[in-house]
Amino acid sequence: PGRYLVYVPNGSMNGISRKLPESERSRLKKILKEVLPEDAGVIVRTAAEGATEEQLTLDVQRLQDEWVGIEKKVEKGNAPVLLHSEPDLLVKIVRDVFNEDFQKMIIDGDAPFRTIEGYLKDVAPDLLERVERFEGDKDAFDHFRINEQIIKALDRKVYLPSGGSLVIDRTEAMTVVDVNTGKFIGSGGNLEETVTKN
C-alpha cells in the first residue's frame, strides 16, 4: 500500500474506491492511463481524492522501487527472509490520515520526528512544512491536555458547550443517549426544539 494507491505488481487489474464520486473516478482513470506501467495494476484508495498527477506518479514510482527491492531479495534466495512488512504505526497513521486538511502535526520525541520526516520527504514533501517538533519540557499530551480530553470523551456523561449534557449508556440491545438540557432552556418554542438545539 502507498499513500494514494495499492500497487499490484505483475497484474493488469485496476480498481478505484467506490467511495469516490463518479467524476473523480474518471479523472483518476485518465491519470492512471498515463502514469502506470503496462506490467502493473493498482487499486486507488479513497485518499487519492484530489491528488495531482505528480503525486500519483511519485506514489507509483516509489512503490515500483519497493517492488524491485523485494524481487532482489527473492533472487538472493536466502530463505527464510522477510520480504516486506507494514511500516510501524507512526508511518501508517501519517500515510492514511495526515493530508492537506491538517494545519500542522506536532511530534514529541527525536526518533518519531526523524521517522515521519524521512517518510514525508519521500512521499509528500509538500507536507513537511506542516510538521513541527514539540519543544516543551513536559509530555506533549499533558501540555495540550489531551489525556484529559480523552477521559472526558470516553466518560458516560458528556458536557455540551450549551450548558446541557448527554448521558450515554450502552446495553446489550441498544445504546441509550439521554439529552439533559441543564442550564440550556432555549428561547421559546417547545421541548423538542430545545432538546434538538441543545
Short mmCIF file of C-alpha atoms in Angstrom, two decimals:
data_model
loop_
_atom_site.label_atom_id
_atom_site.label_comp_id
_atom_site.label_asym_id
_atom_site.label_seq_id
_atom_site.Cartn_x
_atom_site.Cartn_y
_atom_site.Cartn_z
CA PRO A 1 0.00 0.00 0.00
CA GLY A 2 1.08 3.53 -0.80
CA ARG A 3 -0.33 6.88 0.15
CA TYR A 4 -2.87 7.10 -2.66
CA LEU A 5 -2.98 3.61 -4.10
CA VAL A 6 -2.17 -0.04 -3.56
CA TYR A 7 0.36 -1.35 -6.08
CA VAL A 8 -0.41 -4.68 -7.75
CA PRO A 9 2.80 -5.93 -9.38
CA ASN A 10 2.53 -8.24 -12.41
CA GLY A 11 -1.19 -7.60 -12.63
CA SER A 12 -3.23 -5.61 -15.10
CA MET A 13 -6.17 -5.20 -12.72
CA ASN A 14 -7.10 -1.64 -11.83
CA GLY A 15 -9.71 -0.67 -9.29
CA ILE A 16 -10.88 2.61 -7.82
CA SER A 17 -12.50 3.07 -4.42
CA ARG A 18 -16.29 3.11 -4.72
CA LYS A 19 -16.44 5.79 -2.06
CA LEU A 20 -15.19 8.34 -4.61
CA PRO A 21 -17.68 10.29 -6.76
CA GLU A 22 -18.00 9.24 -10.41
CA SER A 23 -16.37 12.44 -11.76
CA GLU A 24 -13.32 11.86 -9.56
CA ARG A 25 -13.13 8.20 -10.54
CA SER A 26 -13.00 9.08 -14.25
CA ARG A 27 -10.36 11.80 -13.63
CA LEU A 28 -8.18 9.31 -11.76
CA LYS A 29 -8.64 6.67 -14.51
CA LYS A 30 -7.32 9.15 -17.10
CA ILE A 31 -4.27 9.99 -14.98
CA LEU A 32 -3.50 6.33 -14.30
CA LYS A 33 -3.51 5.50 -18.02
CA GLU A 34 -0.61 7.96 -18.33
CA VAL A 35 1.44 7.04 -15.28
CA LEU A 36 1.01 3.26 -14.91
CA PRO A 37 3.46 0.83 -16.44
CA GLU A 38 1.88 -1.94 -18.56
CA ASP A 39 3.04 -4.76 -16.31
CA ALA A 40 1.37 -3.48 -13.13
CA GLY A 41 -2.02 -2.63 -11.75
CA VAL A 42 -3.27 -0.51 -8.88
CA ILE A 43 -6.18 -0.18 -6.51
CA VAL A 44 -6.83 3.50 -5.93
CA ARG A 45 -7.57 4.36 -2.31
CA THR A 46 -10.17 6.89 -1.12
CA ALA A 47 -7.25 9.10 -0.01
CA ALA A 48 -6.49 9.76 -3.70
CA GLU A 49 -9.41 12.18 -3.97
CA GLY A 50 -8.00 15.44 -5.31
CA ALA A 51 -4.49 14.01 -5.78
CA THR A 52 -2.50 15.54 -8.63
CA GLU A 53 -0.88 13.63 -11.49
CA GLU A 54 2.53 14.38 -9.95
CA GLN A 55 1.50 12.96 -6.56
CA LEU A 56 0.15 9.77 -8.14
CA THR A 57 3.26 9.41 -10.32
CA LEU A 58 5.53 9.73 -7.28
CA ASP A 59 3.47 7.12 -5.41
CA VAL A 60 3.65 4.67 -8.33
CA GLN A 61 7.41 5.20 -8.76
CA ARG A 62 8.10 4.73 -5.06
CA LEU A 63 6.04 1.54 -4.92
CA GLN A 64 7.72 0.23 -8.10
CA ASP A 65 11.13 0.79 -6.50
CA GLU A 66 9.93 -1.01 -3.39
CA TRP A 67 8.80 -3.96 -5.51
CA VAL A 68 12.17 -4.09 -7.31
CA GLY A 69 13.80 -4.31 -3.86
CA ILE A 70 11.50 -7.20 -2.91
CA GLU A 71 12.33 -9.05 -6.17
CA LYS A 72 16.07 -8.65 -5.48
CA LYS A 73 15.61 -10.24 -2.05
CA VAL A 74 13.74 -13.15 -3.71
CA GLU A 75 16.55 -13.65 -6.26
CA LYS A 76 19.14 -13.95 -3.47
CA GLY A 77 17.12 -16.92 -2.19
CA ASN A 78 18.27 -16.72 1.43
CA ALA A 79 15.03 -18.20 2.74
CA PRO A 80 13.55 -17.73 5.23
CA VAL A 81 13.73 -13.96 4.92
CA LEU A 82 11.29 -11.10 5.48
CA LEU A 83 10.47 -9.68 2.05
CA HIS A 84 8.15 -6.89 3.15
CA SER A 85 6.31 -5.72 6.25
CA GLU A 86 3.86 -2.97 7.03
CA PRO A 87 5.58 0.16 8.40
CA ASP A 88 5.33 0.98 12.07
CA LEU A 89 2.17 2.59 13.46
CA LEU A 90 3.55 6.14 13.17
CA VAL A 91 4.12 5.85 9.43
CA LYS A 92 0.77 4.08 8.89
CA ILE A 93 -1.09 6.92 10.62
CA VAL A 94 0.74 9.58 8.62
CA ARG A 95 0.22 7.61 5.39
CA ASP A 96 -3.50 7.04 5.97
CA VAL A 97 -4.63 10.18 7.81
CA PHE A 98 -2.25 13.14 7.51
CA ASN A 99 -3.03 15.33 4.47
CA GLU A 100 -3.58 18.94 3.35
CA ASP A 101 -6.64 19.24 5.62
CA PHE A 102 -4.32 19.48 8.64
CA GLN A 103 -2.73 22.82 9.54
CA LYS A 104 0.08 21.14 11.45
CA MET A 105 1.22 17.97 13.15
CA ILE A 106 3.19 18.28 16.39
CA ILE A 107 5.57 15.42 17.15
CA ASP A 108 7.09 14.67 20.54
CA GLY A 109 10.48 12.92 20.50
CA ASP A 110 13.51 12.87 18.21
CA ALA A 111 13.10 9.31 16.89
CA PRO A 112 9.42 9.71 15.88
CA PHE A 113 10.21 13.10 14.32
CA ARG A 114 13.05 11.63 12.21
CA THR A 115 10.85 8.68 11.16
CA ILE A 116 7.99 10.90 10.00
CA GLU A 117 10.28 13.49 8.41
CA GLY A 118 12.07 10.75 6.45
CA TYR A 119 8.79 9.23 5.28
CA LEU A 120 7.29 12.56 4.20
CA LYS A 121 10.46 13.54 2.28
CA ASP A 122 9.87 10.51 0.06
CA VAL A 123 6.09 10.56 -0.13
CA ALA A 124 4.71 14.07 0.39
CA PRO A 125 7.47 16.70 0.65
CA ASP A 126 4.84 19.47 0.40
CA LEU A 127 3.53 18.43 3.84
CA LEU A 128 6.92 18.75 5.57
CA GLU A 129 6.35 22.41 6.42
CA ARG A 130 3.27 21.38 8.44
CA VAL A 131 5.32 19.12 10.72
CA GLU A 132 6.56 20.67 13.94
CA ARG A 133 8.81 19.27 16.66
CA PHE A 134 7.36 19.65 20.20
CA GLU A 135 9.84 21.62 22.29
CA GLY A 136 8.08 21.72 25.67
CA ASP A 137 9.75 20.41 28.82
CA LYS A 138 6.88 18.10 29.78
CA ASP A 139 4.91 15.44 27.93
CA ALA A 140 3.06 16.80 24.86
CA PHE A 141 -0.19 15.07 25.88
CA ASP A 142 -0.05 16.84 29.25
CA HIS A 143 0.92 20.18 27.68
CA PHE A 144 -2.06 20.13 25.28
CA ARG A 145 -4.34 18.45 27.89
CA ILE A 146 -5.03 15.57 25.50
CA ASN A 147 -5.27 12.87 28.18
CA GLU A 148 -7.88 14.98 29.93
CA GLN A 149 -9.86 15.32 26.69
CA ILE A 150 -9.70 11.56 26.02
CA ILE A 151 -11.00 10.79 29.50
CA LYS A 152 -13.82 13.32 29.02
CA ALA A 153 -14.69 11.90 25.60
CA LEU A 154 -14.92 8.35 26.95
CA ASP A 155 -16.94 9.31 30.03
CA ARG A 156 -20.62 8.30 30.06
CA LYS A 157 -21.57 11.93 30.82
CA VAL A 158 -20.50 14.41 28.15
CA TYR A 159 -20.88 18.13 28.89
CA LEU A 160 -22.00 20.28 25.97
CA PRO A 161 -20.98 23.88 25.22
CA SER A 162 -24.65 24.88 25.60
CA GLY A 163 -24.60 24.05 29.31
CA GLY A 164 -26.51 20.81 28.84
CA SER A 165 -25.13 17.28 28.78
CA LEU A 166 -25.50 13.87 27.22
CA VAL A 167 -25.53 10.65 29.22
CA ILE A 168 -24.62 7.66 27.05
CA ASP A 169 -25.31 4.14 28.30
CA ARG A 170 -24.57 1.02 26.30
CA THR A 171 -26.68 -2.06 26.91
CA GLU A 172 -26.64 -5.39 25.08
CA ALA A 173 -29.51 -4.45 22.78
CA MET A 174 -29.05 -0.71 22.31
CA THR A 175 -27.18 2.46 23.13
CA VAL A 176 -29.26 4.98 25.07
CA VAL A 177 -28.47 8.68 24.70
CA ASP A 178 -30.18 10.82 27.34
CA VAL A 179 -30.18 14.54 26.47
CA ASN A 180 -30.18 16.76 29.54
CA THR A 181 -30.80 20.40 28.78
CA GLY A 182 -29.29 21.55 32.09
CA LYS A 183 -28.77 25.34 32.02
CA PHE A 184 -29.90 25.49 28.39
CA ILE A 185 -33.59 26.34 28.46
CA GLY A 186 -33.81 27.64 24.88
CA SER A 187 -35.73 30.68 23.74
CA GLY A 188 -39.40 29.91 23.35
CA GLY A 189 -40.50 27.05 21.16
CA ASN A 190 -41.29 23.62 22.55
CA LEU A 191 -39.36 20.95 24.45
CA GLU A 192 -38.40 19.03 21.29
CA GLU A 193 -36.88 22.18 19.75
CA THR A 194 -34.95 22.93 22.96
CA VAL A 195 -33.58 19.37 23.12
CA THR A 196 -32.58 19.43 19.44
CA LYS A 197 -30.81 22.82 19.75
CA ASN A 198 -29.09 21.65 22.93
#
